[in-house]
PDB file of C-alpha atoms and ligand atoms in Angstrom:
ATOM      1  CA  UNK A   1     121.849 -59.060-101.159  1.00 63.00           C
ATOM      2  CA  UNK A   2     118.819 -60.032 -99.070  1.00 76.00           C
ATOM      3  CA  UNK A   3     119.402 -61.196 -95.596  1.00 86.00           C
ATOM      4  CA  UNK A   4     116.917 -63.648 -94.149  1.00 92.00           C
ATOM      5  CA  UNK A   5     116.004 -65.447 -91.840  1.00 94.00           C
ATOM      6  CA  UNK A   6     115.791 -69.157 -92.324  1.00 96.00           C
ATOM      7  CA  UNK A   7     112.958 -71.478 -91.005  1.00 96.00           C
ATOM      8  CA  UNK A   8     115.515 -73.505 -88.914  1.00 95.00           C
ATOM      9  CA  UNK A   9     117.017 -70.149 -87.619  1.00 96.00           C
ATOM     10  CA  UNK A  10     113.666 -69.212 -86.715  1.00 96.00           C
ATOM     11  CA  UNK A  11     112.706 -71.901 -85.003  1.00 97.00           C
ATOM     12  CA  UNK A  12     116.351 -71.905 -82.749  1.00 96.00           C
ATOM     13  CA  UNK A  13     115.697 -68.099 -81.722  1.00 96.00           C
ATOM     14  CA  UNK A  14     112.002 -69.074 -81.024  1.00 96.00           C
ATOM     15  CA  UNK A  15     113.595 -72.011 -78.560  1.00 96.00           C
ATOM     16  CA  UNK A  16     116.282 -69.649 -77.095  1.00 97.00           C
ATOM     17  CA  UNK A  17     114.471 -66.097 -76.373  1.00 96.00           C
ATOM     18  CA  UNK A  18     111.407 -68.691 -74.770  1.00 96.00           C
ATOM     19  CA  UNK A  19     114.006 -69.923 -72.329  1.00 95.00           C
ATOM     20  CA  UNK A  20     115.729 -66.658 -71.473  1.00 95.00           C
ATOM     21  CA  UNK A  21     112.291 -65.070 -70.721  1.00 93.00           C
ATOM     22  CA  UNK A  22     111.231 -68.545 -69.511  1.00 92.00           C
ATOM     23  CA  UNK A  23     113.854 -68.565 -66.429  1.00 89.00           C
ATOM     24  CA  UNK A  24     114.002 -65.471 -64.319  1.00 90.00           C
ATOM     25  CA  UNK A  25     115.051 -64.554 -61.133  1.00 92.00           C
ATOM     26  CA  UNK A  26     111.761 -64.553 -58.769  1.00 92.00           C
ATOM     27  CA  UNK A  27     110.266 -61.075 -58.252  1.00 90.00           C
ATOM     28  CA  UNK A  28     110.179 -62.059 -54.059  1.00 93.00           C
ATOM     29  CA  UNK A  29     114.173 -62.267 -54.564  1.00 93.00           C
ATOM     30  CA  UNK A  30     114.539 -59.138 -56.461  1.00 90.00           C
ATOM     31  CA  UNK A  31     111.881 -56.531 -54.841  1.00 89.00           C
ATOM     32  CA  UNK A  32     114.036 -57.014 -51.901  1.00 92.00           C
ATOM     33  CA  UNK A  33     116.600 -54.629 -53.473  1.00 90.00           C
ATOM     34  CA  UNK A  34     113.935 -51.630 -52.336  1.00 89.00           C
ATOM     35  CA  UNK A  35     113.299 -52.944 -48.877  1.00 88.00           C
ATOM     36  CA  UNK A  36     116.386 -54.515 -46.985  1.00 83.00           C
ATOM     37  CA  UNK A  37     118.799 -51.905 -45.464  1.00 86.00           C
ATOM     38  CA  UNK A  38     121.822 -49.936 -47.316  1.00 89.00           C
ATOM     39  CA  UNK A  39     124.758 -51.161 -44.889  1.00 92.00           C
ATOM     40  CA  UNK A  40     128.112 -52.549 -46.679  1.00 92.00           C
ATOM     41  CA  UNK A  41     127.203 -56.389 -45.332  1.00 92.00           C
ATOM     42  CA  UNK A  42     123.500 -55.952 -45.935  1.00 93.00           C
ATOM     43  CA  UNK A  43     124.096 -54.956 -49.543  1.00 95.00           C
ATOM     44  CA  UNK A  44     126.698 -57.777 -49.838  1.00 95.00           C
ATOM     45  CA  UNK A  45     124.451 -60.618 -48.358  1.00 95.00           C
ATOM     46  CA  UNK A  46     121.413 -59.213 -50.859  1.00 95.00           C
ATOM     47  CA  UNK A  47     123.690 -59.212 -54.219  1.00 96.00           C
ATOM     48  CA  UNK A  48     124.803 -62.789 -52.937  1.00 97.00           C
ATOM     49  CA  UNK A  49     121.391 -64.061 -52.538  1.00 96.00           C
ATOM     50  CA  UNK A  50     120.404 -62.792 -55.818  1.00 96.00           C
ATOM     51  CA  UNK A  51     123.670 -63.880 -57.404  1.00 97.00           C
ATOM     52  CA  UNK A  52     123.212 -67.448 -56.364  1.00 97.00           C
ATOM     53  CA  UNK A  53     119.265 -66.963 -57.770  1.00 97.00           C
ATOM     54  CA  UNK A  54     120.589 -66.004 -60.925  1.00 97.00           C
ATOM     55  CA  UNK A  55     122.998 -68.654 -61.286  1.00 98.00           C
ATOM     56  CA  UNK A  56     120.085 -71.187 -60.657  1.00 97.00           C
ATOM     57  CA  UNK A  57     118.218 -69.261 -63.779  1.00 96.00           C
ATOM     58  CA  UNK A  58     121.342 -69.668 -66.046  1.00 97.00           C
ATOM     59  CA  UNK A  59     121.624 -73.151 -65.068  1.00 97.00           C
ATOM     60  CA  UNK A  60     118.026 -73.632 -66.224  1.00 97.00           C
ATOM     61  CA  UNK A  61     118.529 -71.365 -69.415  1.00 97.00           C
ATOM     62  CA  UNK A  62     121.681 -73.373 -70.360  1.00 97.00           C
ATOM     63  CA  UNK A  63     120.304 -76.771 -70.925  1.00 97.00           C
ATOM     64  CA  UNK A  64     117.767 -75.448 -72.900  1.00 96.00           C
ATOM     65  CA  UNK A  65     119.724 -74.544 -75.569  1.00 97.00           C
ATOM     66  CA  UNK A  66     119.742 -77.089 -77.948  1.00 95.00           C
ATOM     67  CA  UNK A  67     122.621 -79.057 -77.924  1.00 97.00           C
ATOM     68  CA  UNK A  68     124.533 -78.300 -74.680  1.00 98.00           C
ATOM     69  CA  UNK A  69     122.829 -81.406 -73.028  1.00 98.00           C
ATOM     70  CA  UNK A  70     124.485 -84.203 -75.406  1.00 98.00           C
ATOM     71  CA  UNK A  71     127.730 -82.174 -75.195  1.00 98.00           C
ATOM     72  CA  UNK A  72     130.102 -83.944 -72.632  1.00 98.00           C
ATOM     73  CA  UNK A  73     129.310 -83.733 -69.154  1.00 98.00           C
ATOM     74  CA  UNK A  74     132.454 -82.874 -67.711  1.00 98.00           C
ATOM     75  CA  UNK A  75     132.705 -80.296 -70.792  1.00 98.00           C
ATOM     76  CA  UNK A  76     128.828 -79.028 -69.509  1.00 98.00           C
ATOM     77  CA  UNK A  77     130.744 -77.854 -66.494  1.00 98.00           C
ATOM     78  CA  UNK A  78     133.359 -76.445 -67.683  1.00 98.00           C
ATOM     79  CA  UNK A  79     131.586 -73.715 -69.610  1.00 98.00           C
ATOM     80  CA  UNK A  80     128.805 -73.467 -66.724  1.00 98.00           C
ATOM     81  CA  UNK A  81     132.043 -72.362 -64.682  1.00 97.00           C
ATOM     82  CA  UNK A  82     134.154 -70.551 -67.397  1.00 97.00           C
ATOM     83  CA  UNK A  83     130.840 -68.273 -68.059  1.00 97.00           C
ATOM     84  CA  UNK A  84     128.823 -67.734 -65.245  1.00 97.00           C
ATOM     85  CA  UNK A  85     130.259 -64.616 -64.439  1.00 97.00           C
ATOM     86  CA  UNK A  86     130.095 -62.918 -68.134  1.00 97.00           C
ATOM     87  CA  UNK A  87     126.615 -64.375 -68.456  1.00 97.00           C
ATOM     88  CA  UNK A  88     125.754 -62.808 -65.179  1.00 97.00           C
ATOM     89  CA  UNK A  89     127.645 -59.301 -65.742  1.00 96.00           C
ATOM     90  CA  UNK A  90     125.355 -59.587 -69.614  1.00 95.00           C
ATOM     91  CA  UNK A  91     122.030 -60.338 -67.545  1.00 93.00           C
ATOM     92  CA  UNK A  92     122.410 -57.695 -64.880  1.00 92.00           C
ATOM     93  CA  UNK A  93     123.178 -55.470 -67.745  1.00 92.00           C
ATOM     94  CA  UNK A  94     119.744 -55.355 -68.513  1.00 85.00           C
ATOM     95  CA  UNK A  95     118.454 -53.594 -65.318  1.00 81.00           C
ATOM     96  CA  UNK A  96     120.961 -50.982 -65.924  1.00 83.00           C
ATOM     97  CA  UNK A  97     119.659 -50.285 -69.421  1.00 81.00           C
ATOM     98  CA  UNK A  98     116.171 -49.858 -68.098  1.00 67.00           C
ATOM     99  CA  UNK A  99     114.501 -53.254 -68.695  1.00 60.00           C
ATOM    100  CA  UNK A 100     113.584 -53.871 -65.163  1.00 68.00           C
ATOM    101  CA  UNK A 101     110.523 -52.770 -62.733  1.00 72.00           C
ATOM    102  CA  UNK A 102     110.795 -49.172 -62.065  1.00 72.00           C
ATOM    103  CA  UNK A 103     113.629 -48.013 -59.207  1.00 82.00           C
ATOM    104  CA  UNK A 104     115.531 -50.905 -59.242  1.00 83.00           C
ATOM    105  CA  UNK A 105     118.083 -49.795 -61.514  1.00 86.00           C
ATOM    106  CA  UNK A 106     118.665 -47.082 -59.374  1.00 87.00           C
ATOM    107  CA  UNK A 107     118.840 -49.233 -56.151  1.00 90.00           C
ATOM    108  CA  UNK A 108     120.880 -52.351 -57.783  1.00 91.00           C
ATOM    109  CA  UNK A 109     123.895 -49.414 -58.798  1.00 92.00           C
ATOM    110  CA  UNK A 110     123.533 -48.545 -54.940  1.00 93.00           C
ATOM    111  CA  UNK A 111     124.089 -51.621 -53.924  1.00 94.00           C
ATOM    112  CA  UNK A 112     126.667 -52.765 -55.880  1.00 94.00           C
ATOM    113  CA  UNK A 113     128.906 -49.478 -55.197  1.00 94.00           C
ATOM    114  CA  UNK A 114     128.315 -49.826 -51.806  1.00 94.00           C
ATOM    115  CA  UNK A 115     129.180 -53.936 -51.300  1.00 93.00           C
ATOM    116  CA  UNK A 116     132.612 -53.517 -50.555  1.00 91.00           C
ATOM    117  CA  UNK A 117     133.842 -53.259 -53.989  1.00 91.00           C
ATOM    118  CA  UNK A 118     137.074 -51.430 -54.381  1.00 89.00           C
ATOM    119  CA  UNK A 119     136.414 -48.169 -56.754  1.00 90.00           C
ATOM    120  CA  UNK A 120     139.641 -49.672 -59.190  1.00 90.00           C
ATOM    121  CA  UNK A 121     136.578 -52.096 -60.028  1.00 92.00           C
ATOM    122  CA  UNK A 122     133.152 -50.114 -60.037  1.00 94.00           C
ATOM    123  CA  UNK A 123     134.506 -48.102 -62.880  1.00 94.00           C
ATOM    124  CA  UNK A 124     135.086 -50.827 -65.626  1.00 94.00           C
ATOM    125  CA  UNK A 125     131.825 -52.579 -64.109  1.00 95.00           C
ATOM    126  CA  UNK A 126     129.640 -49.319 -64.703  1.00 95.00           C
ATOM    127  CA  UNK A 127     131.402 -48.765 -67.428  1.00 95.00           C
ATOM    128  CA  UNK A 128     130.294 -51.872 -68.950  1.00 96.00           C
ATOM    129  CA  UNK A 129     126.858 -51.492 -68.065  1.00 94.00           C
ATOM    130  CA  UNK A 130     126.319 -48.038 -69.891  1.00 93.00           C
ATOM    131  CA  UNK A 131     127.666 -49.304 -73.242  1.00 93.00           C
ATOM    132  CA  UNK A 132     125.259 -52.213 -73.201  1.00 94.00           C
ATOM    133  CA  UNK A 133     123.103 -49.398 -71.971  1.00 91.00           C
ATOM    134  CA  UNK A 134     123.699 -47.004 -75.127  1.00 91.00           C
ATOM    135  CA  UNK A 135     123.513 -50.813 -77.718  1.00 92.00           C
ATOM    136  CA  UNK A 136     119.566 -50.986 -76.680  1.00 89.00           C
ATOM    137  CA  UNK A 137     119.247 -54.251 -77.552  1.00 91.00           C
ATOM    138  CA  UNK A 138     116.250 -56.219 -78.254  1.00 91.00           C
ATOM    139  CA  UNK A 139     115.414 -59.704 -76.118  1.00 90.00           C
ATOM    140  CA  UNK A 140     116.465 -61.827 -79.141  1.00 94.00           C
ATOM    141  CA  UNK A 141     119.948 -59.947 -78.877  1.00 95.00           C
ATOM    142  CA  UNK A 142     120.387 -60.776 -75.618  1.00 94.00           C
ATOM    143  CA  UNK A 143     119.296 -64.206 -75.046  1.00 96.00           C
ATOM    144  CA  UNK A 144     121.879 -64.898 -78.197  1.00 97.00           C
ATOM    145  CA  UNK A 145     124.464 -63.053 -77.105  1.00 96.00           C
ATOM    146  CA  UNK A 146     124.370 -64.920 -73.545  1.00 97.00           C
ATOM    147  CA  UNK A 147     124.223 -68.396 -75.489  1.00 98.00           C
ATOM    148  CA  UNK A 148     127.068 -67.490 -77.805  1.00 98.00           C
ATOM    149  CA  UNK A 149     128.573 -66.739 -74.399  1.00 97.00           C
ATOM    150  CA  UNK A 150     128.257 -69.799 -72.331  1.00 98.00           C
ATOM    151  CA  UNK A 151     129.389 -71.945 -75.985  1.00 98.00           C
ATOM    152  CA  UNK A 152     132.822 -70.258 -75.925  1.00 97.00           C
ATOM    153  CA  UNK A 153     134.764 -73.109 -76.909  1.00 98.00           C
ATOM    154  CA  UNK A 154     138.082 -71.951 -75.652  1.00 96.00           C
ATOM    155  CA  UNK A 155     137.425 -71.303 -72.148  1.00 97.00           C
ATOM    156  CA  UNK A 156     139.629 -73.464 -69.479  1.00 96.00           C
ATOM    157  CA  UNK A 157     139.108 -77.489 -68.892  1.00 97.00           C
ATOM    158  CA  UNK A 158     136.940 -77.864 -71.920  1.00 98.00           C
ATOM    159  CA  UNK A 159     137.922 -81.192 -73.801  1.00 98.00           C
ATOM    160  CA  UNK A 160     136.340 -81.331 -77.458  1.00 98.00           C
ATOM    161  CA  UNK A 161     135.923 -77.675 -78.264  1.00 98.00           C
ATOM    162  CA  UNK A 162     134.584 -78.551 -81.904  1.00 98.00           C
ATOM    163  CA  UNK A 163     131.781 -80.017 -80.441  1.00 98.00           C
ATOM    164  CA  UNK A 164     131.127 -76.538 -78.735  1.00 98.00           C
ATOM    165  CA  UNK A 165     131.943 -74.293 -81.587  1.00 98.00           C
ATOM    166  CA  UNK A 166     129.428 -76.270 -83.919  1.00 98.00           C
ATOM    167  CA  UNK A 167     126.698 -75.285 -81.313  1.00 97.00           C
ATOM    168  CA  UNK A 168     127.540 -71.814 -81.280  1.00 98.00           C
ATOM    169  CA  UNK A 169     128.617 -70.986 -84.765  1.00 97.00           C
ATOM    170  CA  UNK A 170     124.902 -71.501 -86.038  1.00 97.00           C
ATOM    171  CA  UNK A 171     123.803 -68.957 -83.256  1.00 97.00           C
ATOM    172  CA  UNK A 172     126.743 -66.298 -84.068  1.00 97.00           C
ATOM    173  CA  UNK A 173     125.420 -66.770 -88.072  1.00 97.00           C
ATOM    174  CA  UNK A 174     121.588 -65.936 -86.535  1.00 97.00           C
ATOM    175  CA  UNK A 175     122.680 -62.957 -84.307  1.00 97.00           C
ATOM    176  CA  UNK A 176     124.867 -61.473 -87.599  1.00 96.00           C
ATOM    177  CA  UNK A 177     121.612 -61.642 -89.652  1.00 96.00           C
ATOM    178  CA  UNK A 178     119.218 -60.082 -87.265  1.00 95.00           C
ATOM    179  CA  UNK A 179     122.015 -57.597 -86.258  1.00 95.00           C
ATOM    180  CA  UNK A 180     121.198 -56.629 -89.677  1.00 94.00           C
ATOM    181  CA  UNK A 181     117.743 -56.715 -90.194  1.00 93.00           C
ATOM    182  CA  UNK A 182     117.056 -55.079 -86.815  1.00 91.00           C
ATOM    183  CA  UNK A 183     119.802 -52.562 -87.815  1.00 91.00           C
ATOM    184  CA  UNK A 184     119.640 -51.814 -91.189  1.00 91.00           C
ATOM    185  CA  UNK A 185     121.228 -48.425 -90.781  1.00 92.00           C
ATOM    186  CA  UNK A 186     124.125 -49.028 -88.601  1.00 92.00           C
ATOM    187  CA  UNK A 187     125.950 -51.779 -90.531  1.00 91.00           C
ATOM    188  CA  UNK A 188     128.747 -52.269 -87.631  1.00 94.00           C
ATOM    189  CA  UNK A 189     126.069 -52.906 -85.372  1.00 96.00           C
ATOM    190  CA  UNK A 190     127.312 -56.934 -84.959  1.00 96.00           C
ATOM    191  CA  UNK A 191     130.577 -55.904 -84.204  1.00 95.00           C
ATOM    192  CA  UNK A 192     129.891 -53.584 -81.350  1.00 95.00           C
ATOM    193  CA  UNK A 193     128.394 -56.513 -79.854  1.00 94.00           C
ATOM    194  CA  UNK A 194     130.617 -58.760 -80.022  1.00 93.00           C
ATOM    195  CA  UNK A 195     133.142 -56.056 -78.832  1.00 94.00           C
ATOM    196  CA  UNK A 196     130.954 -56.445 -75.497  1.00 94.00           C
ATOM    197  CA  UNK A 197     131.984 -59.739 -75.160  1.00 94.00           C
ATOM    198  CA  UNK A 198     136.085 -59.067 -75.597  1.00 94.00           C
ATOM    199  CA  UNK A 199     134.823 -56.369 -72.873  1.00 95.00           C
ATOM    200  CA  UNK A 200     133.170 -59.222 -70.890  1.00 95.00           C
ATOM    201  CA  UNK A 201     136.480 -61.455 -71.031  1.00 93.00           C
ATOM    202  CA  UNK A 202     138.051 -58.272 -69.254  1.00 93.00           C
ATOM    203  CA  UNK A 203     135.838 -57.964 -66.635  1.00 95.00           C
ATOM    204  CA  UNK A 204     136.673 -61.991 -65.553  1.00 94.00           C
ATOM    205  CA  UNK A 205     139.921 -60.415 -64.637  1.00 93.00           C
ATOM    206  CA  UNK A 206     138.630 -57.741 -62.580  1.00 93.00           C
ATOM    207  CA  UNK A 207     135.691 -60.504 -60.868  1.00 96.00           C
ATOM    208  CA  UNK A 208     138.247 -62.655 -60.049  1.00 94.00           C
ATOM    209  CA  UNK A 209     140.048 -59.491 -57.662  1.00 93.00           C
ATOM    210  CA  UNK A 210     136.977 -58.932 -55.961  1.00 93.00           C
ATOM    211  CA  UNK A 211     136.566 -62.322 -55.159  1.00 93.00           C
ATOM    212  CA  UNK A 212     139.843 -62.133 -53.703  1.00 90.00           C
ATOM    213  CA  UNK A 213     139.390 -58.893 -51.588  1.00 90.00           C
ATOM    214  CA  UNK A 214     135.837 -60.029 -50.425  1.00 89.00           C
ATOM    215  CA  UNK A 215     137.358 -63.175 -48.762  1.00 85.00           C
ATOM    216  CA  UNK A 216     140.383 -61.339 -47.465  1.00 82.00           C
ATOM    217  CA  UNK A 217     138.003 -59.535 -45.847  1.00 85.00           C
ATOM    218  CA  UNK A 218     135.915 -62.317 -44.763  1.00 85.00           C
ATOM    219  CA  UNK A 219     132.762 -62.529 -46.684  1.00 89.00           C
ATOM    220  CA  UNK A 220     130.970 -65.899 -47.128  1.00 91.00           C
ATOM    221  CA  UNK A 221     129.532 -66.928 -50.633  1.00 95.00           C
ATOM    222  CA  UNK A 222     126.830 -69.715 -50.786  1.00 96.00           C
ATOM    223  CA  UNK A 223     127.832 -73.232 -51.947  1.00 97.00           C
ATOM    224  CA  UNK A 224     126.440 -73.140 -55.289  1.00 97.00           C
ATOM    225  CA  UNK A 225     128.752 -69.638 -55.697  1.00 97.00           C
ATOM    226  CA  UNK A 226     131.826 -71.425 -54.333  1.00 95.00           C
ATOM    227  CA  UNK A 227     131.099 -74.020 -56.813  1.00 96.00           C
ATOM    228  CA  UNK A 228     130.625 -72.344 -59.717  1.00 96.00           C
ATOM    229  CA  UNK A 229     133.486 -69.430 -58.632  1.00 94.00           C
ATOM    230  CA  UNK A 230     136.195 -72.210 -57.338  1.00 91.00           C
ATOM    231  CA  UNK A 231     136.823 -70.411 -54.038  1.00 89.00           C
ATOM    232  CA  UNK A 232     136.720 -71.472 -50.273  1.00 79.00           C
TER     233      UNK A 232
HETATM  234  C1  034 B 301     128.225 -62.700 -54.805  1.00 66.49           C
HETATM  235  C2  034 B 301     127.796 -61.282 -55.143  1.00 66.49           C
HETATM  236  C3  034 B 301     128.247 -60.290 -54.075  1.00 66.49           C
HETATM  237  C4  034 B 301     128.391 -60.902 -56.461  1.00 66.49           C
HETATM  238  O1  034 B 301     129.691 -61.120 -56.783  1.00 66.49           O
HETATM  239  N1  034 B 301     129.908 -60.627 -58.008  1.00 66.49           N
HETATM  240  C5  034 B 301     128.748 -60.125 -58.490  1.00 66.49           C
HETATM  241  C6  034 B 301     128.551 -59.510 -59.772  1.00 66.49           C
HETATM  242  C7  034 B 301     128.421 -58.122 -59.864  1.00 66.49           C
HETATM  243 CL1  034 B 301     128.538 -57.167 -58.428  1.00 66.49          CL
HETATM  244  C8  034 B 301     128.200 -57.494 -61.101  1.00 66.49           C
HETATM  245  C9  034 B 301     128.093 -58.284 -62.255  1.00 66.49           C
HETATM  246  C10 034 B 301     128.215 -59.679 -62.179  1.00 66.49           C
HETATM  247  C11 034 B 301     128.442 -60.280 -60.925  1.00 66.49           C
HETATM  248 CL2  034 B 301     128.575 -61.984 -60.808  1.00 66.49          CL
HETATM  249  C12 034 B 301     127.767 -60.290 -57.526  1.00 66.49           C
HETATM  250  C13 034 B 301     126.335 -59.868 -57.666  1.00 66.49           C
HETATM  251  O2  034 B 301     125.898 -60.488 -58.895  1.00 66.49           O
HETATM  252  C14 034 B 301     124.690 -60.141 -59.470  1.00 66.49           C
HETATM  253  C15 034 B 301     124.065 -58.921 -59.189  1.00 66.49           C
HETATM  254  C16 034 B 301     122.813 -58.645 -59.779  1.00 66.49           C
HETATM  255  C17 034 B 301     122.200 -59.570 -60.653  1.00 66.49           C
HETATM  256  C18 034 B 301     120.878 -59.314 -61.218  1.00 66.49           C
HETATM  257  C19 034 B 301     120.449 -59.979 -62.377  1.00 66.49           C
HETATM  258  C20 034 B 301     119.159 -59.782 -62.894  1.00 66.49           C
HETATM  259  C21 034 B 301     118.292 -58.916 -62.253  1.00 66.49           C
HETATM  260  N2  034 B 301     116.974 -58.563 -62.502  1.00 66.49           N
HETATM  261  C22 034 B 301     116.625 -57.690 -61.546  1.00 66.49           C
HETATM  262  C23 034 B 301     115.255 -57.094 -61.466  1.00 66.49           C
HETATM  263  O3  034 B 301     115.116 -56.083 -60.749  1.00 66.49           O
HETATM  264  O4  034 B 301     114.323 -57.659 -62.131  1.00 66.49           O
HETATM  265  C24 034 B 301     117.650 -57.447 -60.672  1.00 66.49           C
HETATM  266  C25 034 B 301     118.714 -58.230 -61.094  1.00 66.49           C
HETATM  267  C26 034 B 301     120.001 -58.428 -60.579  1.00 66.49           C
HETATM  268  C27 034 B 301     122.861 -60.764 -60.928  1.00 66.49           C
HETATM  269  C28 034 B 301     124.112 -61.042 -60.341  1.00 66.49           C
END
């Protein structure tokens, strides 16, 4: 039958792909991934710094989507903090799969294997980023995909999580139908995506150990990271 689009749905992508490419990190934060020096704590202070930008830009992001601000406050939090790292791990995906200004791909993978991350975690992490890498999605994938993301009902603390699943169930519904109509001739398309995001609950696992083994071996986060991450 013919899939379409409806005016509604249009007008709820229109709101969500203005705000992902509305809030970004600012270009004086990231063009210092080709200038500051390659040392272990050099690389870890710049991926903190820009960590702590881009947690600023989901914040922003996140109460644009309609709905999330008459959700309960205490529940706003709780997905904030339950996604921030998935939401971050889908973002930075993008520079990996070529979206971004021209080296930095190449200079953010240097960085981030060189930040004293143990190699038992680069591998999943890279991993990750080449099969968003080989899914080439479009901007209206990914601003979805991060939305469906932070309005994962089930994640820890969160109170009434029908109020959250009727804000994202409308946006899963949208991403099926343009899965298919920007698609049309790989009909499993939808479900490798939202295999990324059973990939993404994985990698939560692995971001909580390097948390751990940064702060064994001393590294300070910034107070909005400690926040959001629970730690120090
Ligand atoms: C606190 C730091 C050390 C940290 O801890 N875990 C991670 C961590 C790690 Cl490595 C991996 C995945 C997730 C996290 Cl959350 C990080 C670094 O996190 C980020 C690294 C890069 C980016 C990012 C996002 C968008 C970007 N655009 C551009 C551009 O060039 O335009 C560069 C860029 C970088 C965001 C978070």
């Amino acid at each position: 039958e013919k899939v379409a689009i409806t005016k509604e749905q249009d007008a709820l992508m229109k709101l969500i792909v203005e705000a992902y490419n509305k809030h970004q990190i600012p270009q004086d934060v990231t063009k210092k991934l080709l200038q500051e020096q390659y040392s272990t704590e050099e690389n870890f202070l710049l991926l903190t710094e820009i960590a702590t930008s881009q947690v600023q830009v989901l914040v922003e992001f996140t109460k644009n989507i309609p709905g999330f601000l008459s959700l309960d406050h205490e529940d706003q939090i709780a997905l904030l903090k339950g996604s921030a790292v998935e939401a971050m791990f889908l973002r930075s995906a993008q520079v990996f799969s070529r979206k971004m200004p021209k080296g930095h791909t190449e200079v953010l993978e240097e960085r981030i294997r060189k930040s004293g991350i143990s190699e038992e975690f680069i591998t999943p992490l890279f991993n990750f980023y080449k099969s968003v890498g080989e899914l080439h999605m479009v901007q209206e994938e990914q601003a979805l995909l991060t939305a469906i993301t932070i309005l994962t009902p089930d994640r820890p603390y969160v109170k009434d999580q029908q109020a959250v699943e009727r804000l994202q169930e409308p946006m899963v519904e949208l991403l099926k139908k343009l899965c298919v109509l920007q698609h049309p001739q790989e009909p499993q398309y939808f479900a490798r995506l939202l295999g990324r995001l059973t990939e993404l609950r994985t990698l939560n696992h692995y971001h909580a150990e390097m948390l751990t083994s940064w702060r064994v071996n001393d590294h300070k986060f910034t107070p909005l990271l400690c926040e959001i991450w629970d730690v120090q």
